[in-house]
Amino acid sequence: MSNHGGWIGVDFDGTLATYDGWHGPNHTGQPIPEMVERVKAFREDGIPVRIFTARVYNSGRSGAAAEVAHATAVIEQWCLEHIGEVLPVTCQKDFGMMRLYDDRCVQVETNTGKVLGRE
Ligand SMILES: [Mg+2]
């Protein structure tokens, strides 16, 4: 896949790391091997990958910026340990996002509204 400066988003909880309910920002699940290997393959092909997770959403509440900074650091450390490098962490789409891997996504066919796969 050519990337033309684009990037692939990969959800964290339930996609890259096992998820069994929220246990706070310091708890991270075990790596899901099939997804970790997929991310490593993208990286070996030179494709940018960003961890795409609501963990780093800034609600605007008092103290939220510090919580986001902490949550980011926790995921960066997880990436270093299990993927071998720190990947960018975001909860924002931009026009460079080519593809998103997420356990809650439902894929819709472009311009038709048809659901691909299961709803
Ligand atoms: Mg998820």
CSV table of N, CA, C and O and ligand atoms in Angstrom, one decimal:
chain,number,residue,atom,x,y,z
A,1,MET,N,0.9,-1.2,0.0
A,1,MET,CA,0.0,0.0,0.0
A,1,MET,C,0.9,1.2,0.0
A,1,MET,O,1.8,1.4,0.8
A,2,SER,N,0.7,2.1,-1.0
A,2,SER,CA,1.4,3.4,-0.9
A,2,SER,C,0.7,4.3,0.1
A,2,SER,O,-0.5,4.2,0.3
A,3,ASN,N,1.5,5.2,0.6
A,3,ASN,CA,0.8,6.0,1.7
A,3,ASN,C,0.7,7.5,1.3
A,3,ASN,O,-0.1,8.2,1.9
A,4,HIS,N,1.5,8.0,0.4
A,4,HIS,CA,1.4,9.4,0.0
A,4,HIS,C,1.3,10.4,1.2
A,4,HIS,O,0.5,11.3,1.2
A,5,GLY,N,2.1,10.1,2.2
A,5,GLY,CA,2.1,11.0,3.4
A,5,GLY,C,1.0,10.7,4.4
A,5,GLY,O,0.8,11.4,5.4
A,6,GLY,N,0.2,9.7,4.1
A,6,GLY,CA,-1.0,9.4,5.0
A,6,GLY,C,-0.5,8.5,6.2
A,6,GLY,O,0.6,8.1,6.3
A,7,TRP,N,-1.5,8.2,7.0
A,7,TRP,CA,-1.2,7.3,8.1
A,7,TRP,C,-2.4,6.4,8.4
A,7,TRP,O,-3.5,6.6,7.9
A,8,ILE,N,-2.1,5.4,9.2
A,8,ILE,CA,-3.1,4.4,9.5
A,8,ILE,C,-3.4,4.5,11.0
A,8,ILE,O,-2.4,4.6,11.8
A,9,GLY,N,-4.6,4.6,11.4
A,9,GLY,CA,-5.0,4.7,12.8
A,9,GLY,C,-5.3,3.3,13.3
A,9,GLY,O,-6.0,2.5,12.7
A,10,VAL,N,-4.8,3.1,14.6
A,10,VAL,CA,-5.1,1.8,15.2
A,10,VAL,C,-5.6,2.1,16.6
A,10,VAL,O,-4.9,2.7,17.4
A,11,ASP,N,-6.8,1.6,16.9
A,11,ASP,CA,-7.4,1.8,18.2
A,11,ASP,C,-6.6,1.0,19.2
A,11,ASP,O,-5.9,0.0,18.9
A,12,PHE,N,-6.6,1.4,20.5
A,12,PHE,CA,-5.9,0.7,21.5
A,12,PHE,C,-6.7,-0.4,22.2
A,12,PHE,O,-6.4,-1.6,21.9
A,13,ASP,N,-7.6,0.0,23.0
A,13,ASP,CA,-8.3,-1.0,23.8
A,13,ASP,C,-9.2,-1.9,23.0
A,13,ASP,O,-10.1,-1.5,22.3
A,14,GLY,N,-8.9,-3.2,23.1
A,14,GLY,CA,-9.7,-4.2,22.3
A,14,GLY,C,-9.3,-4.4,20.9
A,14,GLY,O,-9.8,-5.3,20.3
A,15,THR,N,-8.4,-3.6,20.4
A,15,THR,CA,-7.8,-3.8,19.1
A,15,THR,C,-6.3,-4.1,19.1
A,15,THR,O,-5.9,-5.2,18.6
A,16,LEU,N,-5.6,-3.3,19.8
A,16,LEU,CA,-4.1,-3.6,19.9
A,16,LEU,C,-3.8,-4.3,21.3
A,16,LEU,O,-2.8,-5.1,21.4
A,17,ALA,N,-4.6,-4.0,22.3
A,17,ALA,CA,-4.4,-4.5,23.6
A,17,ALA,C,-5.7,-5.1,24.1
A,17,ALA,O,-6.8,-4.5,23.8
A,18,THR,N,-5.6,-6.2,24.8
A,18,THR,CA,-6.9,-6.8,25.3
A,18,THR,C,-7.6,-5.8,26.3
A,18,THR,O,-7.0,-5.0,27.0
A,19,TYR,N,-8.9,-5.9,26.2
A,19,TYR,CA,-9.7,-5.0,27.0
A,19,TYR,C,-10.8,-5.8,27.7
A,19,TYR,O,-11.5,-6.5,27.1
A,20,ASP,N,-10.9,-5.6,29.0
A,20,ASP,CA,-12.0,-6.3,29.8
A,20,ASP,C,-12.7,-5.3,30.7
A,20,ASP,O,-13.0,-5.6,31.8
A,21,GLY,N,-12.9,-4.1,30.2
A,21,GLY,CA,-13.5,-3.0,31.0
A,21,GLY,C,-12.5,-2.0,31.5
A,21,GLY,O,-11.3,-2.3,31.5
A,22,TRP,N,-12.9,-0.9,31.9
A,22,TRP,CA,-12.0,0.2,32.2
A,22,TRP,C,-11.5,0.0,33.7
A,22,TRP,O,-12.3,-0.1,34.6
A,23,HIS,N,-10.2,0.0,33.8
A,23,HIS,CA,-9.5,-0.1,35.1
A,23,HIS,C,-8.6,1.1,35.4
A,23,HIS,O,-7.7,0.9,36.1
A,24,GLY,N,-8.9,2.2,34.7
A,24,GLY,CA,-8.1,3.4,34.9
A,24,GLY,C,-7.0,3.5,34.0
A,24,GLY,O,-6.6,2.6,33.3
A,25,PRO,N,-6.4,4.7,33.9
A,25,PRO,CA,-5.4,5.0,32.8
A,25,PRO,C,-4.1,4.2,33.0
A,25,PRO,O,-3.4,4.1,32.0
A,26,ASN,N,-3.8,3.7,34.2
A,26,ASN,CA,-2.5,3.0,34.3
A,26,ASN,C,-2.6,1.6,33.9
A,26,ASN,O,-1.6,0.9,33.8
A,27,HIS,N,-3.8,1.1,33.7
A,27,HIS,CA,-4.0,-0.3,33.3
A,27,HIS,C,-4.0,-0.4,31.8
A,27,HIS,O,-4.8,0.3,31.1
A,28,THR,N,-3.2,-1.3,31.3
A,28,THR,CA,-3.2,-1.5,29.9
A,28,THR,C,-3.2,-3.0,29.7
A,28,THR,O,-2.6,-3.8,30.4
A,29,GLY,N,-3.9,-3.5,28.7
A,29,GLY,CA,-4.1,-4.9,28.4
A,29,GLY,C,-2.9,-5.5,27.8
A,29,GLY,O,-1.9,-4.8,27.4
A,30,GLN,N,-2.9,-6.8,27.7
A,30,GLN,CA,-1.9,-7.5,27.0
A,30,GLN,C,-1.9,-7.3,25.5
A,30,GLN,O,-3.0,-7.1,24.9
A,31,PRO,N,-0.8,-7.3,24.8
A,31,PRO,CA,-0.7,-7.1,23.4
A,31,PRO,C,-1.5,-8.3,22.7
A,31,PRO,O,-1.5,-9.4,23.1
A,32,ILE,N,-2.2,-7.9,21.6
A,32,ILE,CA,-2.9,-8.9,20.8
A,32,ILE,C,-2.0,-9.2,19.6
A,32,ILE,O,-1.8,-8.3,18.7
A,33,PRO,N,-1.4,-10.4,19.6
A,33,PRO,CA,-0.3,-10.6,18.7
A,33,PRO,C,-0.6,-10.4,17.2
A,33,PRO,O,0.2,-9.8,16.5
A,34,GLU,N,-1.8,-10.8,16.7
A,34,GLU,CA,-2.1,-10.6,15.3
A,34,GLU,C,-2.1,-9.1,14.9
A,34,GLU,O,-1.6,-8.7,13.9
A,35,MET,N,-2.6,-8.3,15.8
A,35,MET,CA,-2.6,-6.8,15.5
A,35,MET,C,-1.3,-6.2,15.7
A,35,MET,O,-0.9,-5.3,14.9
A,36,VAL,N,-0.5,-6.6,16.7
A,36,VAL,CA,0.8,-6.1,16.9
A,36,VAL,C,1.7,-6.4,15.7
A,36,VAL,O,2.4,-5.6,15.2
A,37,GLU,N,1.6,-7.6,15.2
A,37,GLU,CA,2.3,-8.0,14.0
A,37,GLU,C,1.9,-7.2,12.8
A,37,GLU,O,2.8,-6.8,11.9
A,38,ARG,N,0.7,-6.9,12.6
A,38,ARG,CA,0.2,-6.1,11.5
A,38,ARG,C,0.8,-4.7,11.6
A,38,ARG,O,1.2,-4.1,10.6
A,39,VAL,N,0.8,-4.1,12.8
A,39,VAL,CA,1.4,-2.8,13.0
A,39,VAL,C,2.9,-2.8,12.6
A,39,VAL,O,3.4,-1.9,11.9
A,40,LYS,N,3.5,-3.8,13.1
A,40,LYS,CA,5.0,-3.9,12.8
A,40,LYS,C,5.2,-4.0,11.3
A,40,LYS,O,6.2,-3.4,10.8
A,41,ALA,N,4.4,-4.7,10.6
A,41,ALA,CA,4.5,-4.9,9.2
A,41,ALA,C,4.3,-3.5,8.5
A,41,ALA,O,5.0,-3.2,7.5
A,42,PHE,N,3.3,-2.8,8.9
A,42,PHE,CA,3.1,-1.4,8.4
A,42,PHE,C,4.3,-0.6,8.5
A,42,PHE,O,4.8,0.1,7.6
A,43,ARG,N,4.9,-0.6,9.7
A,43,ARG,CA,6.0,0.2,10.1
A,43,ARG,C,7.2,-0.2,9.2
A,43,ARG,O,8.0,0.6,8.7
A,44,GLU,N,7.4,-1.6,9.0
A,44,GLU,CA,8.5,-2.0,8.2
A,44,GLU,C,8.3,-1.6,6.7
A,44,GLU,O,9.3,-1.4,6.0
A,45,ASP,N,7.1,-1.4,6.3
A,45,ASP,CA,6.8,-0.8,5.0
A,45,ASP,C,6.9,0.7,4.9
A,45,ASP,O,6.6,1.3,3.9
A,46,GLY,N,7.3,1.3,6.1
A,46,GLY,CA,7.4,2.7,6.1
A,46,GLY,C,6.1,3.5,6.2
A,46,GLY,O,6.1,4.7,6.0
A,47,ILE,N,5.1,2.8,6.6
A,47,ILE,CA,3.8,3.5,6.7
A,47,ILE,C,3.6,4.1,8.2
A,47,ILE,O,3.8,3.3,9.1
A,48,PRO,N,3.3,5.3,8.3
A,48,PRO,CA,3.1,5.9,9.6
A,48,PRO,C,1.8,5.3,10.3
A,48,PRO,O,0.8,5.1,9.6
A,49,VAL,N,2.0,5.0,11.5
A,49,VAL,CA,0.8,4.4,12.3
A,49,VAL,C,0.7,5.3,13.5
A,49,VAL,O,1.6,5.7,14.2
A,50,ARG,N,-0.6,5.7,13.8
A,50,ARG,CA,-0.9,6.4,15.0
A,50,ARG,C,-1.9,5.6,15.9
A,50,ARG,O,-2.8,5.0,15.3
A,51,ILE,N,-1.6,5.6,17.2
A,51,ILE,CA,-2.6,5.0,18.1
A,51,ILE,C,-3.8,5.9,18.2
A,51,ILE,O,-3.6,7.1,18.5
A,52,PHE,N,-4.9,5.4,17.9
A,52,PHE,CA,-6.1,6.3,17.8
A,52,PHE,C,-7.1,5.9,19.0
A,52,PHE,O,-7.7,4.8,18.9
A,53,THR,N,-7.1,6.7,20.0
A,53,THR,CA,-7.8,6.2,21.2
A,53,THR,C,-8.4,7.4,22.0
A,53,THR,O,-7.8,8.5,22.2
A,54,ALA,N,-9.6,7.1,22.5
A,54,ALA,CA,-10.3,8.1,23.4
A,54,ALA,C,-9.6,8.3,24.7
A,54,ALA,O,-9.9,9.3,25.4
A,55,ARG,N,-8.6,7.5,25.0
A,55,ARG,CA,-7.9,7.7,26.3
A,55,ARG,C,-7.2,9.1,26.3
A,55,ARG,O,-6.9,9.6,27.4
A,56,VAL,N,-7.0,9.6,25.1
A,56,VAL,CA,-6.3,10.9,25.1
A,56,VAL,C,-7.2,12.1,24.7
A,56,VAL,O,-6.8,13.1,24.3
A,57,TYR,N,-8.5,11.8,24.8
A,57,TYR,CA,-9.5,12.9,24.6
A,57,TYR,C,-9.4,13.9,25.7
A,57,TYR,O,-9.5,13.5,26.9
A,58,ASN,N,-9.3,15.2,25.4
A,58,ASN,CA,-9.3,16.2,26.4
A,58,ASN,C,-10.7,16.8,26.6
A,58,ASN,O,-11.2,17.5,25.7
A,59,SER,N,-11.3,16.5,27.7
A,59,SER,CA,-12.7,16.9,27.9
A,59,SER,C,-12.8,18.4,28.2
A,59,SER,O,-13.9,18.9,28.2
A,60,GLY,N,-11.7,19.0,28.5
A,60,GLY,CA,-11.8,20.4,28.9
A,60,GLY,C,-12.0,20.7,30.3
A,60,GLY,O,-11.9,21.8,30.8
A,61,ARG,N,-12.2,19.6,31.1
A,61,ARG,CA,-12.4,19.8,32.6
A,61,ARG,C,-11.1,20.2,33.2
A,61,ARG,O,-10.0,20.0,32.6
A,62,SER,N,-11.2,20.8,34.4
A,62,SER,CA,-10.0,21.1,35.1
A,62,SER,C,-9.1,19.8,35.3
A,62,SER,O,-9.6,18.8,35.7
A,63,GLY,N,-7.8,19.9,35.0
A,63,GLY,CA,-6.9,18.8,35.1
A,63,GLY,C,-6.9,17.9,34.0
A,63,GLY,O,-6.1,16.9,34.0
A,64,ALA,N,-7.7,18.1,33.0
A,64,ALA,CA,-7.8,17.1,31.9
A,64,ALA,C,-6.5,17.1,31.1
A,64,ALA,O,-6.1,16.0,30.6
A,65,ALA,N,-5.8,18.2,30.9
A,65,ALA,CA,-4.6,18.3,30.1
A,65,ALA,C,-3.5,17.4,30.7
A,65,ALA,O,-2.8,16.6,30.0
A,66,ALA,N,-3.4,17.4,32.0
A,66,ALA,CA,-2.5,16.6,32.7
A,66,ALA,C,-2.8,15.1,32.6
A,66,ALA,O,-2.0,14.2,32.4
A,67,GLU,N,-4.1,14.8,32.6
A,67,GLU,CA,-4.6,13.4,32.5
A,67,GLU,C,-4.2,12.9,31.1
A,67,GLU,O,-3.8,11.7,30.9
A,68,VAL,N,-4.4,13.7,30.1
A,68,VAL,CA,-4.1,13.4,28.7
A,68,VAL,C,-2.6,13.1,28.6
A,68,VAL,O,-2.2,12.1,27.9
A,69,ALA,N,-1.8,14.0,29.2
A,69,ALA,CA,-0.4,13.8,29.1
A,69,ALA,C,0.0,12.5,29.7
A,69,ALA,O,0.9,11.8,29.2
A,70,HIS,N,-0.6,12.2,30.8
A,70,HIS,CA,-0.3,10.9,31.5
A,70,HIS,C,-0.7,9.7,30.7
A,70,HIS,O,0.0,8.8,30.5
A,71,ALA,N,-1.9,9.8,30.2
A,71,ALA,CA,-2.5,8.7,29.4
A,71,ALA,C,-1.6,8.4,28.1
A,71,ALA,O,-1.3,7.3,27.7
A,72,THR,N,-1.1,9.5,27.6
A,72,THR,CA,-0.3,9.4,26.4
A,72,THR,C,1.0,8.7,26.7
A,72,THR,O,1.5,7.8,26.0
A,73,ALA,N,1.6,9.1,27.9
A,73,ALA,CA,2.9,8.5,28.3
A,73,ALA,C,2.7,7.0,28.6
A,73,ALA,O,3.6,6.2,28.2
A,74,VAL,N,1.6,6.6,29.1
A,74,VAL,CA,1.3,5.2,29.4
A,74,VAL,C,1.3,4.4,28.1
A,74,VAL,O,1.9,3.3,28.0
A,75,ILE,N,0.6,5.0,27.1
A,75,ILE,CA,0.5,4.2,25.8
A,75,ILE,C,1.8,4.2,25.1
A,75,ILE,O,2.2,3.2,24.5
A,76,GLU,N,2.5,5.3,25.2
A,76,GLU,CA,3.9,5.4,24.5
A,76,GLU,C,4.8,4.3,25.1
A,76,GLU,O,5.5,3.6,24.4
A,77,GLN,N,4.7,4.1,26.4
A,77,GLN,CA,5.6,3.1,27.1
A,77,GLN,C,5.1,1.7,26.6
A,77,GLN,O,6.0,0.9,26.4
A,78,TRP,N,3.8,1.5,26.5
A,78,TRP,CA,3.3,0.2,26.0
A,78,TRP,C,3.8,0.0,24.6
A,78,TRP,O,4.2,-1.2,24.3
A,79,CYS,N,3.8,1.0,23.8
A,79,CYS,CA,4.2,0.8,22.4
A,79,CYS,C,5.7,0.5,22.4
A,79,CYS,O,6.1,-0.4,21.6
A,80,LEU,N,6.5,1.2,23.2
A,80,LEU,CA,7.9,0.9,23.2
A,80,LEU,C,8.2,-0.6,23.6
A,80,LEU,O,9.0,-1.3,23.0
A,81,GLU,N,7.4,-1.0,24.6
A,81,GLU,CA,7.6,-2.3,25.1
A,81,GLU,C,7.2,-3.4,24.2
A,81,GLU,O,7.9,-4.4,24.0
A,82,HIS,N,6.1,-3.2,23.5
A,82,HIS,CA,5.4,-4.3,22.7
A,82,HIS,C,5.6,-4.2,21.2
A,82,HIS,O,5.5,-5.2,20.5
A,83,ILE,N,5.9,-3.0,20.7
A,83,ILE,CA,6.0,-2.8,19.3
A,83,ILE,C,7.5,-2.4,19.0
A,83,ILE,O,7.9,-2.6,17.9
A,84,GLY,N,8.2,-1.9,20.0
A,84,GLY,CA,9.6,-1.7,19.8
A,84,GLY,C,9.9,-0.2,19.4
A,84,GLY,O,11.0,0.1,19.2
A,85,GLU,N,8.9,0.6,19.4
A,85,GLU,CA,9.0,2.0,19.1
A,85,GLU,C,7.8,2.8,19.7
A,85,GLU,O,6.8,2.2,19.9
A,86,VAL,N,8.1,4.1,19.9
A,86,VAL,CA,7.0,4.9,20.4
A,86,VAL,C,6.2,5.4,19.2
A,86,VAL,O,6.8,5.9,18.2
A,87,LEU,N,4.9,5.2,19.1
A,87,LEU,CA,4.1,5.7,18.0
A,87,LEU,C,3.3,6.9,18.5
A,87,LEU,O,3.0,7.0,19.7
A,88,PRO,N,2.9,7.8,17.6
A,88,PRO,CA,2.1,8.9,18.0
A,88,PRO,C,0.7,8.5,18.5
A,88,PRO,O,0.2,7.5,18.0
A,89,VAL,N,0.2,9.2,19.4
A,89,VAL,CA,-1.1,8.8,20.1
A,89,VAL,C,-2.0,10.0,19.9
A,89,VAL,O,-1.7,11.2,20.2
A,90,THR,N,-3.2,9.7,19.3
A,90,THR,CA,-4.1,10.8,19.0
A,90,THR,C,-5.6,10.3,19.2
A,90,THR,O,-5.8,9.1,19.2
A,91,CYS,N,-6.5,11.2,19.3
A,91,CYS,CA,-7.9,10.9,19.2
A,91,CYS,C,-8.5,11.7,18.0
A,91,CYS,O,-9.8,11.9,18.0
A,92,GLN,N,-7.7,12.3,17.2
A,92,GLN,CA,-8.2,13.2,16.1
A,92,GLN,C,-7.9,12.6,14.8
A,92,GLN,O,-6.8,12.2,14.4
A,93,LYS,N,-8.9,12.6,13.9
A,93,LYS,CA,-8.8,12.3,12.5
A,93,LYS,C,-8.3,13.6,11.8
A,93,LYS,O,-8.5,14.7,12.2
A,94,ASP,N,-7.5,13.3,10.7
A,94,ASP,CA,-7.3,14.4,9.8
A,94,ASP,C,-7.4,13.8,8.4
A,94,ASP,O,-7.6,12.6,8.3
A,95,PHE,N,-7.2,14.6,7.4
A,95,PHE,CA,-7.4,14.1,6.0
A,95,PHE,C,-6.3,13.1,5.6
A,95,PHE,O,-6.4,12.4,4.6
A,96,GLY,N,-5.3,12.9,6.4
A,96,GLY,CA,-4.2,12.0,6.1
A,96,GLY,C,-4.6,10.6,6.6
A,96,GLY,O,-3.9,9.6,6.2
A,97,MET,N,-5.6,10.4,7.3
A,97,MET,CA,-6.0,9.1,7.8
A,97,MET,C,-6.5,8.2,6.7
A,97,MET,O,-7.6,8.5,6.1
A,98,MET,N,-5.7,7.2,6.3
A,98,MET,CA,-6.1,6.3,5.2
A,98,MET,C,-7.0,5.2,5.6
A,98,MET,O,-7.8,4.7,4.8
A,99,ARG,N,-6.9,4.8,6.8
A,99,ARG,CA,-7.6,3.5,7.3
A,99,ARG,C,-7.6,3.6,8.8
A,99,ARG,O,-6.7,4.1,9.4
A,100,LEU,N,-8.6,3.0,9.3
A,100,LEU,CA,-8.7,2.9,10.8
A,100,LEU,C,-9.1,1.5,11.2
A,100,LEU,O,-10.1,0.9,10.7
A,101,TYR,N,-8.3,0.9,12.1
A,101,TYR,CA,-8.6,-0.4,12.7
A,101,TYR,C,-9.2,-0.1,14.1
A,101,TYR,O,-8.5,0.5,14.9
A,102,ASP,N,-10.4,-0.6,14.3
A,102,ASP,CA,-11.1,-0.3,15.5
A,102,ASP,C,-12.1,-1.4,15.8
A,102,ASP,O,-12.9,-1.7,14.9
A,103,ASP,N,-12.1,-2.0,17.0
A,103,ASP,CA,-13.1,-3.0,17.3
A,103,ASP,C,-14.5,-2.6,17.3
A,103,ASP,O,-15.4,-3.4,17.4
A,104,ARG,N,-14.8,-1.3,17.3
A,104,ARG,CA,-16.1,-0.8,17.4
A,104,ARG,C,-16.6,-0.2,16.0
A,104,ARG,O,-17.8,0.2,15.9
A,105,CYS,N,-15.7,-0.2,15.0
A,105,CYS,CA,-16.1,0.3,13.7
A,105,CYS,C,-17.0,-0.6,13.0
A,105,CYS,O,-17.0,-1.8,13.1
A,106,VAL,N,-17.9,0.0,12.2
A,106,VAL,CA,-18.7,-0.7,11.2
A,106,VAL,C,-18.3,-0.1,9.9
A,106,VAL,O,-18.3,1.2,9.7
A,107,GLN,N,-17.8,-0.9,9.0
A,107,GLN,CA,-17.3,-0.3,7.7
A,107,GLN,C,-18.5,-0.1,6.7
A,107,GLN,O,-19.3,-0.9,6.5
A,108,VAL,N,-18.5,1.1,6.2
A,108,VAL,CA,-19.5,1.5,5.2
A,108,VAL,C,-18.8,1.7,3.9
A,108,VAL,O,-17.8,2.3,3.8
A,109,GLU,N,-19.4,1.2,2.8
A,109,GLU,CA,-18.9,1.4,1.5
A,109,GLU,C,-19.0,2.8,1.1
A,109,GLU,O,-20.0,3.5,1.3
A,110,THR,N,-17.9,3.3,0.5
A,110,THR,CA,-17.9,4.7,0.1
A,110,THR,C,-19.0,5.1,-0.8
A,110,THR,O,-19.3,4.4,-1.8
A,111,ASN,N,-19.7,6.2,-0.5
A,111,ASN,CA,-20.7,6.8,-1.3
A,111,ASN,C,-22.0,6.0,-1.5
A,111,ASN,O,-22.9,6.4,-2.3
A,112,THR,N,-22.2,4.9,-0.7
A,112,THR,CA,-23.4,4.2,-0.9
A,112,THR,C,-24.2,4.0,0.4
A,112,THR,O,-25.4,3.7,0.3
A,113,GLY,N,-23.5,4.1,1.5
A,113,GLY,CA,-24.2,3.8,2.8
A,113,GLY,C,-24.4,2.3,3.1
A,113,GLY,O,-24.9,2.0,4.1
A,114,LYS,N,-23.9,1.5,2.2
A,114,LYS,CA,-24.0,0.0,2.4
A,114,LYS,C,-23.0,-0.4,3.5
A,114,LYS,O,-21.8,0.0,3.4
A,115,VAL,N,-23.4,-1.2,4.4
A,115,VAL,CA,-22.5,-1.8,5.4
A,115,VAL,C,-21.8,-3.0,4.8
A,115,VAL,O,-22.4,-3.9,4.3
A,116,LEU,N,-20.4,-2.9,5.0
A,116,LEU,CA,-19.6,-4.1,4.6
A,116,LEU,C,-19.3,-4.9,5.8
A,116,LEU,O,-18.9,-4.3,6.8
A,117,GLY,N,-19.5,-6.1,5.8
A,117,GLY,CA,-19.3,-6.9,7.0
A,117,GLY,C,-20.6,-6.9,7.8
A,117,GLY,O,-21.7,-6.7,7.3
A,118,ARG,N,-20.4,-7.0,9.1
A,118,ARG,CA,-21.5,-7.1,10.0
A,118,ARG,C,-21.8,-5.8,10.7
A,118,ARG,O,-20.9,-5.0,11.0
A,119,GLU,N,-23.1,-5.6,11.0
A,119,GLU,CA,-23.5,-4.3,11.7
A,119,GLU,C,-23.7,-4.5,13.1
A,119,GLU,O,-24.1,-5.6,13.5
B,1,MG,MG,-11.6,-0.3,21.2
